[in-house]
XYZ file of C-alpha atoms in Angstrom:
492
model
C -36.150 2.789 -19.892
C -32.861 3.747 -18.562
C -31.330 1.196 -16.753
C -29.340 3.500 -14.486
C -32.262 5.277 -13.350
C -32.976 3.420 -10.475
C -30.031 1.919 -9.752
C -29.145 1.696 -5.585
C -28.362 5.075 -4.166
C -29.068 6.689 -0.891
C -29.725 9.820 -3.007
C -32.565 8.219 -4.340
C -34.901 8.226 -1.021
C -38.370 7.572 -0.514
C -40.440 9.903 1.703
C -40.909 5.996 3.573
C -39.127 3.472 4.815
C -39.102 0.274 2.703
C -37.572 -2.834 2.347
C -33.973 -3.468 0.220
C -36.733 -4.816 -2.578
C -38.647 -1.376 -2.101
C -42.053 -2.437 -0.051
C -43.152 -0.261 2.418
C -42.381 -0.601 6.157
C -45.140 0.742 8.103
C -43.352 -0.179 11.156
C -39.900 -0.363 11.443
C -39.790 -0.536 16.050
C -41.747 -3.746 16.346
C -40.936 -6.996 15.525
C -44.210 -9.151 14.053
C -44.997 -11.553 17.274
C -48.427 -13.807 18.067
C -49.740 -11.297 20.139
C -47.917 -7.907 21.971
C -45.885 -10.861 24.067
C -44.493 -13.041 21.503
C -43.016 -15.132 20.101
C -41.681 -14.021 17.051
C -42.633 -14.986 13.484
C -40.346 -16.388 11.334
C -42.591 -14.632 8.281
C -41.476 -11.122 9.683
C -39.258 -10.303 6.337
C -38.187 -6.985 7.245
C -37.170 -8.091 10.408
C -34.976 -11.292 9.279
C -33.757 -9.198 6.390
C -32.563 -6.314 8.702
C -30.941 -8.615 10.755
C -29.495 -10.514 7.909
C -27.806 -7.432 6.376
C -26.599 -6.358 9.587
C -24.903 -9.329 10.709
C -23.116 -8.636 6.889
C -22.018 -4.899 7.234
C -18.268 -5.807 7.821
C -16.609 -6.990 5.169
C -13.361 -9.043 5.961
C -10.157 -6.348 6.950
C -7.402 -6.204 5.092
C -4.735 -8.269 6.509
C -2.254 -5.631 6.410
C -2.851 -2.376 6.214
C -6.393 -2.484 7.968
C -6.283 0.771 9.304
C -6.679 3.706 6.798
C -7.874 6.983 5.909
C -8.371 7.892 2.199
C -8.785 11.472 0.330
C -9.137 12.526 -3.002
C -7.249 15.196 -5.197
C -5.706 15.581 -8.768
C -2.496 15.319 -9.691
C -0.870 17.842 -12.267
C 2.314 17.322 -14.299
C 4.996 19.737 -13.966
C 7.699 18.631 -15.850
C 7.914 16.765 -19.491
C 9.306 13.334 -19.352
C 7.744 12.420 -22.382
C 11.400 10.959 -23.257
C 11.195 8.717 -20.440
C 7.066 7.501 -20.742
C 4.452 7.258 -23.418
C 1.987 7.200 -20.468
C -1.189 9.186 -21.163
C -1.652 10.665 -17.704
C 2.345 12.296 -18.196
C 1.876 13.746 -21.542
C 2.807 17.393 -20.829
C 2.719 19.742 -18.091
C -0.347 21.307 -17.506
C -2.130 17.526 -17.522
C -4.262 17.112 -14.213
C -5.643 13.747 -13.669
C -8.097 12.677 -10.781
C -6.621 10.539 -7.587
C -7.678 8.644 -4.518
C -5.190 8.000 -2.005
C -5.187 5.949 1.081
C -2.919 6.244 3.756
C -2.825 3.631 6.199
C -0.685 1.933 9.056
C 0.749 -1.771 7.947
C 0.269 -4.118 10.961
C -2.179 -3.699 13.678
C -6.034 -3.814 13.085
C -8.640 -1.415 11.789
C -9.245 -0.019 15.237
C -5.890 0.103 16.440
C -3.967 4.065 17.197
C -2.203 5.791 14.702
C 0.588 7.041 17.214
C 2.040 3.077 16.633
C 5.317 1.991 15.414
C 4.135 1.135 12.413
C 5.334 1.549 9.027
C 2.621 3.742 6.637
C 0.865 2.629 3.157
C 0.903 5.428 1.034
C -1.232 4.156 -2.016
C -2.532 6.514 -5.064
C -5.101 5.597 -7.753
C -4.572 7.470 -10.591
C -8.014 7.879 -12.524
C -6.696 8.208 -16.348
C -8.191 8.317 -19.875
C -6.418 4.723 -20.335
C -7.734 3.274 -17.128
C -6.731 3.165 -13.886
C -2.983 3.452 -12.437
C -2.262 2.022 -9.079
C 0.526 3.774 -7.132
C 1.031 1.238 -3.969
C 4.048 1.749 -1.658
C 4.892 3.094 1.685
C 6.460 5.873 3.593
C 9.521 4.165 3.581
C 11.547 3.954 -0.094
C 13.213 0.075 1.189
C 11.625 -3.029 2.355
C 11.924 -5.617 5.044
C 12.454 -8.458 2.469
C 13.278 -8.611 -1.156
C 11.939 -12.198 -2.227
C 7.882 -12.190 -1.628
C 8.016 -15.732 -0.664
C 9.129 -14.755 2.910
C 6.153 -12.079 2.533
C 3.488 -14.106 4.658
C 6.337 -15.486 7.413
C 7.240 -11.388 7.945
C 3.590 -10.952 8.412
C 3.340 -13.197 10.996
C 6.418 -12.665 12.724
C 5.454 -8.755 13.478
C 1.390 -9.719 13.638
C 0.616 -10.478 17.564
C 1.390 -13.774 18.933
C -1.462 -16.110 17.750
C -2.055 -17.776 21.094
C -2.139 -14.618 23.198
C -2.303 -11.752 20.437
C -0.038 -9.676 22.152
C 2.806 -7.831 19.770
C 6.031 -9.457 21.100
C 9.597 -8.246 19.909
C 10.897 -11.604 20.612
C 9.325 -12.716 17.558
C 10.315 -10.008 15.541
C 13.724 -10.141 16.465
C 13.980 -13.734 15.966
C 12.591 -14.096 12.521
C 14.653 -11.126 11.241
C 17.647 -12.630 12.545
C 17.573 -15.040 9.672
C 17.386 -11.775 7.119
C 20.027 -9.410 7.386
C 19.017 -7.466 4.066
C 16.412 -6.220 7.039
C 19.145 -4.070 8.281
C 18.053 -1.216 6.342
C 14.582 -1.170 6.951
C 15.227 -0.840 10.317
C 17.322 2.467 10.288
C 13.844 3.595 9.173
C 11.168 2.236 11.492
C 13.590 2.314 14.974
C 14.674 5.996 13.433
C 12.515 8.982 14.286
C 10.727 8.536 11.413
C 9.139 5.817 12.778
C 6.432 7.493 13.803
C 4.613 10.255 11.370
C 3.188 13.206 12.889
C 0.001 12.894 10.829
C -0.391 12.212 7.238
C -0.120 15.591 5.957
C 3.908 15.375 6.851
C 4.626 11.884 5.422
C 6.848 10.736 2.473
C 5.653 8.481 0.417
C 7.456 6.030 -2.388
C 6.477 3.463 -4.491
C 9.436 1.130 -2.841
C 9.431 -1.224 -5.603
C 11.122 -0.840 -9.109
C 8.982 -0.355 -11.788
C 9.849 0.229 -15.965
C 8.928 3.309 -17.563
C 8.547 2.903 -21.327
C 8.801 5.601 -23.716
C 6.871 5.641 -27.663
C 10.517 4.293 -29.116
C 9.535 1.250 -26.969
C 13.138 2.511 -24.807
C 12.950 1.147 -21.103
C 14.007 3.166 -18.201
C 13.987 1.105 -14.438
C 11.979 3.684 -12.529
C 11.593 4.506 -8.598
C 8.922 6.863 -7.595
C 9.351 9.123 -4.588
C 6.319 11.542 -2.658
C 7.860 14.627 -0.946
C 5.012 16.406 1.303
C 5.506 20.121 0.498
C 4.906 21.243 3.981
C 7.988 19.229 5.106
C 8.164 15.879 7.201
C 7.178 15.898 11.107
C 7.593 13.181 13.003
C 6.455 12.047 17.265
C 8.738 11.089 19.522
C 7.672 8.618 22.335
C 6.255 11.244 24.790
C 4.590 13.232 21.677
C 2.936 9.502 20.940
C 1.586 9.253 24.276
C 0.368 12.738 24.442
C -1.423 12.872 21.345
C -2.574 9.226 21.197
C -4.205 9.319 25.374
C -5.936 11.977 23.283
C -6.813 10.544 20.348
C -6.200 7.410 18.640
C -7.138 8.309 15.333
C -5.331 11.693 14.855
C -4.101 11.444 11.737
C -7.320 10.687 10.170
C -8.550 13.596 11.874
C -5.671 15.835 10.704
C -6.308 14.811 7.215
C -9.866 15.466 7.497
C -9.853 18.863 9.408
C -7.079 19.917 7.037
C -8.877 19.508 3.684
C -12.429 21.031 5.195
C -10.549 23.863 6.087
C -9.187 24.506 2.694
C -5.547 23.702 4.011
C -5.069 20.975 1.353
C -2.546 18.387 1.358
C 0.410 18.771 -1.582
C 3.172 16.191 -2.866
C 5.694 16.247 -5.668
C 6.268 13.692 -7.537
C 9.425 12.468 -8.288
C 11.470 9.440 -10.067
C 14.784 8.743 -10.565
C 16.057 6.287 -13.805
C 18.877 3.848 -14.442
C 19.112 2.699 -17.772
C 19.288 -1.232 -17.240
C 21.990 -1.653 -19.659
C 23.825 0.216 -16.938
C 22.335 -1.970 -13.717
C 25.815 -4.096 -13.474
C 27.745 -0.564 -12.786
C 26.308 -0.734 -9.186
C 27.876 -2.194 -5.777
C 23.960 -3.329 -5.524
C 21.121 -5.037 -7.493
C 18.753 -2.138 -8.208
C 15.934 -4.419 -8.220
C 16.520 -5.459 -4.116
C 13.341 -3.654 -2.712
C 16.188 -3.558 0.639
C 18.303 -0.820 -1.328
C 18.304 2.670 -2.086
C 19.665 4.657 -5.014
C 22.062 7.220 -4.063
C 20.610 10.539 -5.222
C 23.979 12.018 -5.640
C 24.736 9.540 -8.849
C 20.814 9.130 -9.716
C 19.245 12.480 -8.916
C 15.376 13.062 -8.022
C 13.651 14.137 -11.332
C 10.125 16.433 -10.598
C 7.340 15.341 -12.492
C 4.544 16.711 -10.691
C 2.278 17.854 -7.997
C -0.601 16.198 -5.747
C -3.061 18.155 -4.491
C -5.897 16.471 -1.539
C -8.415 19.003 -2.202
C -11.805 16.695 -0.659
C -12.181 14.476 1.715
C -14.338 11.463 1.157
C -18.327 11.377 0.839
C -18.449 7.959 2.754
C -15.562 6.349 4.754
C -16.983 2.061 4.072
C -17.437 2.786 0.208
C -14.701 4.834 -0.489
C -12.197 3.695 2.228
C -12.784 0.432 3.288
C -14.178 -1.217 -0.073
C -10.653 1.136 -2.460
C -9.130 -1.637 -3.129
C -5.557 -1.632 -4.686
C -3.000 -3.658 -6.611
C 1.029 -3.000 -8.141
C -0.331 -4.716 -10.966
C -2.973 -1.714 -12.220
C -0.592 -0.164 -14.362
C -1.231 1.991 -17.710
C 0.582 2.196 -21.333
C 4.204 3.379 -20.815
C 4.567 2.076 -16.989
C 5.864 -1.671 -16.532
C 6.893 -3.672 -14.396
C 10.360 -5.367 -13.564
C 11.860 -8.190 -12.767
C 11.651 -7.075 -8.737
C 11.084 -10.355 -6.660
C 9.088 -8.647 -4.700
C 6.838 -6.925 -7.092
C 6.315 -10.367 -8.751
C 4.699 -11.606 -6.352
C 2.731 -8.489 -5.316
C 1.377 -8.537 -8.437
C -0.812 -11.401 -7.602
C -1.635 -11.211 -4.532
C -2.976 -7.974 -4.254
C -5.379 -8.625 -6.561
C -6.380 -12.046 -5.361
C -6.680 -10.619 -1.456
C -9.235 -8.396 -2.923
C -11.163 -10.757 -4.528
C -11.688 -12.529 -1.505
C -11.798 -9.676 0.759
C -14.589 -7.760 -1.484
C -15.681 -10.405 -4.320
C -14.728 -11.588 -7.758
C -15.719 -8.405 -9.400
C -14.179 -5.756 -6.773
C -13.134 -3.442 -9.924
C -16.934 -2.623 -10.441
C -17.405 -1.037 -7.060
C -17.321 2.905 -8.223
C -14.239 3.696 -6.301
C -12.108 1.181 -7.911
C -13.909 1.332 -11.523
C -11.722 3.145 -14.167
C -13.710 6.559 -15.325
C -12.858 5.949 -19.217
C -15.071 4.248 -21.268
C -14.145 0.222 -20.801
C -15.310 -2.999 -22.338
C -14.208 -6.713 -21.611
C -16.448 -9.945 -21.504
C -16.224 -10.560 -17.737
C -18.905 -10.889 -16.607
C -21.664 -12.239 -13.932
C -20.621 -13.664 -10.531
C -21.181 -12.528 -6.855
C -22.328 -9.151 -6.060
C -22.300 -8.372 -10.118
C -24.344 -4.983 -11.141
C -22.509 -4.360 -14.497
C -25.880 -3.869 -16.773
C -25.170 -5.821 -20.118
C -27.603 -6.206 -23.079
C -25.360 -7.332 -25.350
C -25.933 -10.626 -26.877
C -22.047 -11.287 -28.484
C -19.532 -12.288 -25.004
C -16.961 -13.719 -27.396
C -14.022 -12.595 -28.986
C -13.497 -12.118 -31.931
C -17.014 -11.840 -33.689
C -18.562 -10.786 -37.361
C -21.645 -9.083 -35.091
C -19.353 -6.876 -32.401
C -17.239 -4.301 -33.684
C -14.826 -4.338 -30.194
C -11.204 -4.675 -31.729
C -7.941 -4.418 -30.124
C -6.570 -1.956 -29.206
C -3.589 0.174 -30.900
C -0.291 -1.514 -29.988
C 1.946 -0.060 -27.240
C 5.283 -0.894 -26.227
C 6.733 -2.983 -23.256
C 10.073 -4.251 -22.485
C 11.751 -6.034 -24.345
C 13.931 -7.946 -22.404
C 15.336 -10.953 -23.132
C 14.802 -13.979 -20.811
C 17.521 -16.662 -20.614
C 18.625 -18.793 -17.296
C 18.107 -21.927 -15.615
C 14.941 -22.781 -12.939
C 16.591 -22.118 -9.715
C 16.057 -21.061 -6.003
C 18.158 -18.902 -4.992
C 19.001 -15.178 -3.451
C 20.106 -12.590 -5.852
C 24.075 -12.073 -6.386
C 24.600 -8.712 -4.673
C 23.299 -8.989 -1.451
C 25.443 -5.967 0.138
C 23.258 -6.296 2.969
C 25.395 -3.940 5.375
C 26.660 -0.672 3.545
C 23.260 1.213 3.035
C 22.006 0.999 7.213
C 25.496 2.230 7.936
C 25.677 5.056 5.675
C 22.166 5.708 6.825
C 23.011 5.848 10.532
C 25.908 7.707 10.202
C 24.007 10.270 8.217
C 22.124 11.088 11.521
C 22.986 13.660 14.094
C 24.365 12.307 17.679
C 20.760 12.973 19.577
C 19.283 11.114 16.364
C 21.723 8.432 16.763
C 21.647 7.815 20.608
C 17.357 7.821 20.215
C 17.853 5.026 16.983
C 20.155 2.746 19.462
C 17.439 3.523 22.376
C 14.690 1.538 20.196
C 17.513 -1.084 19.100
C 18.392 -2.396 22.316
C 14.703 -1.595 23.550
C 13.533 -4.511 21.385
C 16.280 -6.891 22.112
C 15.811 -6.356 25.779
C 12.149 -8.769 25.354
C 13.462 -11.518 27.909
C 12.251 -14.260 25.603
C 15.178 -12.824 22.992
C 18.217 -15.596 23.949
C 21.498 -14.616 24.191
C 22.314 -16.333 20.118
C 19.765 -13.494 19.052
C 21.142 -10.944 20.637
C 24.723 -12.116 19.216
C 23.501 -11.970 15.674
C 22.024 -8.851 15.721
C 25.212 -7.322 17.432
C 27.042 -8.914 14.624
C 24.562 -7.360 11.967
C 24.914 -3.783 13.429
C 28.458 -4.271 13.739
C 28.801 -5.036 10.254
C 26.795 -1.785 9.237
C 29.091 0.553 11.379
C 31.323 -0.673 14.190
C 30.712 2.232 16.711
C 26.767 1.442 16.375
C 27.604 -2.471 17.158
C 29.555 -1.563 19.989
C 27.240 0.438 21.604
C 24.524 -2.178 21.270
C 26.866 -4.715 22.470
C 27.863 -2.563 25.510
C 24.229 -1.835 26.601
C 22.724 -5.520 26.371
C 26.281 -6.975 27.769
C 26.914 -8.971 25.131
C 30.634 -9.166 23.419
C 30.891 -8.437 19.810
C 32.023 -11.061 17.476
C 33.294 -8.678 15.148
């Protein structure tokens, strides 16, 4: 018999409703009671059972990034980087390879509207002949934090206040008072930015550094960068009212609408390098998730193209249950000593273990599509049909070997255990430059949303002092201004 055969689908339908275990229901309106009054009977299966899995339909949400909506595509290469990567997937232009993508806003809940001030996940799931490749960043290329053990704290601090679950700036602006490598971040989510239009018009970039290996086993530090081919829209504050009194979940809609009506969503793809034997020749760490790298001394190589060419069959099994994590990489992509990758590359993984179960990576929309084989095995919610009677390694009766060698960095690993913040913190240059990259209307809307959150009467006086001081540092015209506007004197 094959085993697959039967295995749970809605495709597979009987002409009657039946039970999860298949028995017929010859009444599915009634409940079984003594009599057309009642009571109940505890011996009414279907009943208890329907109940049972109802009370079960949501799973736990994610505790960031909750709210998402997820397509599905190829991606092409354009370009031959073959010097750079050994990867499979990047072997030579022409190369298409399937994708899932989720975009998604960070903070606020799974029901909450997309027209928030919110930064956006853009995550990809690159479905290659050597397994799976994870893509996870944002719409943003910099971070709020570069060390991932401040990672839960930041959560909290922008999550609603746990004894009223209200959003307060207060709390935002006090935690990120003791971070000044924040700085940056914040030219993005107070800019215009802040706010995508709809998916469609959205950057995207994996944020953290990763390593790119090529076949000489060479290492290249790599960031990745998604630029939408249609161009980036953005709302301002009366577009966000207007469009979200509408409809809270426009984006998803957007996306949706788009791809049925054969409009499909495009990206490039592209990285820029730095050779780490040259990482020292920069006024920053290029590791520090809170930095950029200037594209006019590291230009934006094209590698290729993203097409979102069909939307999803079912939004809980291919949206809600696609899990991701930085740590799903492929032969010929690495990962780097980035603090805050480290620690991403555990916790991803373990949230989705708890959030959908041990063996998540068996649920079809996270399973790789090449052929696979490991020995773990059994556990909750397990449906991986074995009949294999060797789950050891190595063994005289299983011919499973490794597999062919590939390279990885070879970096050398010397230095004391320590706890401490990197060297070159440089936490001020990068928002300046940024804000004095924007036009005047741009400029007077970015100090608008400044002093908008350090108006929150529960901000004291200190706070506002400090984050005068911080914007002062990044350009003295900017500190001024929010100095003049919240009455408070500069101490620069």
């Amino acid at each position: 018999m094959d085993p697959y055969k039967f295995r749970p689908s809605s495709a597979h339908n009987s002409s009657h409703f039946t039970t999860n275990s298949g028995a017929p229901v010859w009444n599915n309106n009634s409940s079984l009671t003594v009599g057309n009054r009642g009571p109940i009977l505890l011996e009414d299966y279907h009943l208890v059972e329907k109940l049972a899995n109802f009370d079960r339909e949501r799973i736990p949400e994610r505790v960031v990034h909750a709210r998402g909506a997820s397509a599905k595509g190829f991606f092409e290469v354009t370009h031959d980087i073959t010097h750079l990567t050994c990867a499979d997937f990047l072997r030579a232009p022409g190369v298409q390879t399937p994708v899932i993508v989720r975009f998604s806003t960070v903070i606020h809940e799974r029901g909450s509207p997309e027209t928030l001030r919110d930064p956006r996940g853009f995550a990809v799931k690159f479905y290659t002949r050597e397994g799976n490749f994870d893509l996870v960043g944002n719409n943003f290329p910099v971070f709020f934090i570069r060390d991932g053990m401040k990672f839960p704290d930041m959560v909290h601090a922008l999550k609603p206040n746990p004894k009223t679950h209200i959003q307060e700036n207060w709390r935002i602006m006090d935690f990120f008072s003791h971070h000044p490598e924040s700085l940056h971040m914040f030219t993005f989510l107070f800019d215009d930015i802040g706010v995508p239009a709809n998916y469609r018009h959205m950057e995207g970039s994996g944020v953290n550094t990763y390593t790119l290996v090529n076949k000489a086993g060479k290492a290249y530090y790599v960031k990745f960068h998604w630029k939408p081919t249609c161009g980036v829209k953005c709302l301002l504050e009366d577009e966000c009212v207007k469009v979200g009194g509408a409809n809270h979940s426009h984006a998803t809609q957007d996306l949706t609408d788009s791809i049925a009506a054969g409009n499909y969503p495009e990206w490039k793809l592209f990285v820029q390098t730095i050779d780490p034997a040259d990482e020292d020749k920069f006024d920053f760490d290029p590791l520090d998730v809170t930095k950029t790298w200037p594209e006019d001394i590291l230009p934006l190589q094209p590698v290729g193209r993203m097409v979102l060419n069909k939307n999803i069959d079912n939004f809980f099994a291919e949206n809600e249950q696609l899990a991701f994590c930085p740590a799903i990489v492929v032969p010929g992509v690495h990962y780097s000593d980035d603090k805050l990758l480290q620690t991403r590359i555990f916790s991803y993984a373990d949230t989705q273990r708890h959030r959908l179960g041990p063996n998540y990576l068996q649920l079809p929309v996270n399973a790789p599509k090449c052929a696979h084989h490991n020995n773990h095995y059994d556990g909750f919610m397990n449906f991986m049909h074995r009949d294999e009677e060797v789950d050891y390694f190595p063994s005289r009766y299983d011919p499973v070997r490794h597999a062919e060698r590939y390279p990885i960095p070879a970096n050398i690993l010397n230095g004391r255990r320590e706890r401490q913040i990197i060297t070159k913190e440089n936490n001020f240059k990068q928002p300046g430059e940024r804000y004095r990259s924007m036009d005047p209307a741009r400029q007077e809307r970015f100090i608008c949303r400044v002093v908008d959150a350090l108006s929150d009467p529960r901000v004291t006086h200190e706070i506002r002092s400090i984050w005068v001081s911080y914007w002062t540092q990044a350009d003295k015209s900017l500190g001024m201004k929010v100095a003049s506007r919240l009455n408070v004197r500069p101490t620069m």
